[in-house]
Amino acid sequence: MPIQPSPARYLGRVSEIFHASLPSSVCKTASTPQHADFLVHARFPGDPVSTAFACMLSHALKTGKRPLIRGLPEAAFQGLIQNFFPGLRLQNGPANQNPPATEDEYGDLVALLMQHRRHQTLASEWLCHAIVSASLNDNHLWQDMGLPNRGILSQLMQENFPALAAKNTADMKWKKFFYRQLCEQAEVLACKSPNCTDCCDYALCFETEAA
Ligand code: SF4
């Protein structure tokens, strides 16, 4: 189904994404007890998608996010847990702590990923929601997913969303790249320049994301 993003309602957020500098404090979760629990219960140890869920969920737990994955009803979340981490007891949390997907960019970002996913599976749908849930936070996307470094996120994108990843030819920061895609699809210019090479915010969008 073609997506029709309408970023007019969240232009403030788009502006934040492109123009704000990032907070310096970043929380990593690789050694938290929650993360260890995911590893103990992992049905597919070492699988990149399983690792991404473990990192993202343990990071969301540590930072107090609820629901852990926005957009997943509790039954769907339990399906994710039983498929990837059988035996782990974990609730997604109340869905009503977020605005409806039609009131912010959440739905458009999920549609962007869903349109480009390699596998038409439930697991890939859960992954879309997990990535977008993390992308609504304020740090680099790989940090808000609790991943050890940006390279793992890039690999995850290339393996699971190859057509979308291929469009990121200049290796733009992933969150900014998602929003840039939405703006281009809606033919809205939220950036300070029509092209990146002439833009005063170039460093914010492309500079190295330190681990
Ligand atoms: S034009 Fe390019 S460099 Fe400038 S804000 Fe937009 S995406 Fe970033």
Short mmCIF file of N, CA and C and ligand atoms in Angstrom, two decimals, residues 18-19 172 176 180 191-197 199-202 205-206, ligand 1:
data_model
loop_
_atom_site.label_atom_id
_atom_site.label_comp_id
_atom_site.label_asym_id
_atom_site.label_seq_id
_atom_site.Cartn_x
_atom_site.Cartn_y
_atom_site.Cartn_z
N PHE A 18 16.26 17.60 12.70
CA PHE A 18 17.29 18.08 11.80
C PHE A 18 18.18 19.15 12.41
N HIS A 19 17.68 19.89 13.38
CA HIS A 19 18.43 21.06 13.81
C HIS A 19 18.97 20.99 15.23
N MET A 172 23.88 8.84 5.89
CA MET A 172 23.26 9.80 6.80
C MET A 172 22.88 9.10 8.10
N LYS A 176 17.69 10.74 11.11
CA LYS A 176 17.52 11.87 10.20
C LYS A 176 17.17 11.38 8.80
N ARG A 180 14.00 12.48 6.62
CA ARG A 180 14.25 13.03 5.29
C ARG A 180 13.41 12.29 4.25
N CYS A 191 14.24 21.10 5.78
CA CYS A 191 15.67 21.37 5.98
C CYS A 191 15.97 22.83 5.63
N LYS A 192 17.17 23.26 6.04
CA LYS A 192 17.57 24.63 5.75
C LYS A 192 18.07 24.80 4.32
N SER A 193 18.29 23.69 3.63
CA SER A 193 18.81 23.76 2.27
C SER A 193 18.15 22.65 1.44
N PRO A 194 17.94 22.88 0.16
CA PRO A 194 17.36 21.81 -0.66
C PRO A 194 18.32 20.65 -0.89
N ASN A 195 19.61 20.88 -0.71
CA ASN A 195 20.54 19.77 -0.86
C ASN A 195 21.55 19.76 0.27
N CYS A 196 21.98 18.56 0.58
CA CYS A 196 22.80 18.37 1.78
C CYS A 196 24.18 19.01 1.68
N THR A 197 24.77 18.96 0.52
CA THR A 197 26.15 19.42 0.41
C THR A 197 26.28 20.91 0.68
N CYS A 199 24.34 22.55 2.88
CA CYS A 199 23.56 22.83 4.09
C CYS A 199 24.47 23.09 5.29
N CYS A 200 24.10 24.09 6.07
CA CYS A 200 24.90 24.42 7.25
C CYS A 200 24.75 23.36 8.35
N ASP A 201 23.75 22.49 8.23
CA ASP A 201 23.54 21.43 9.22
C ASP A 201 24.16 20.11 8.79
N TYR A 202 25.03 20.17 7.80
CA TYR A 202 25.59 18.92 7.27
C TYR A 202 26.22 18.06 8.36
N CYS A 205 23.85 15.98 10.42
CA CYS A 205 23.20 14.86 9.75
C CYS A 205 24.17 13.75 9.36
N PHE A 206 25.45 14.10 9.23
CA PHE A 206 26.38 13.10 8.69
C PHE A 206 27.60 12.84 9.56
S1 SF4 B 1 19.55 19.34 3.81
FE1 SF4 B 1 20.65 17.46 4.30
S2 SF4 B 1 22.27 18.12 5.73
FE2 SF4 B 1 20.74 19.75 5.68
S3 SF4 B 1 19.33 19.29 7.39
FE3 SF4 B 1 18.47 18.36 5.54
S4 SF4 B 1 19.20 16.25 5.55
FE4 SF4 B 1 20.51 17.43 6.97
#
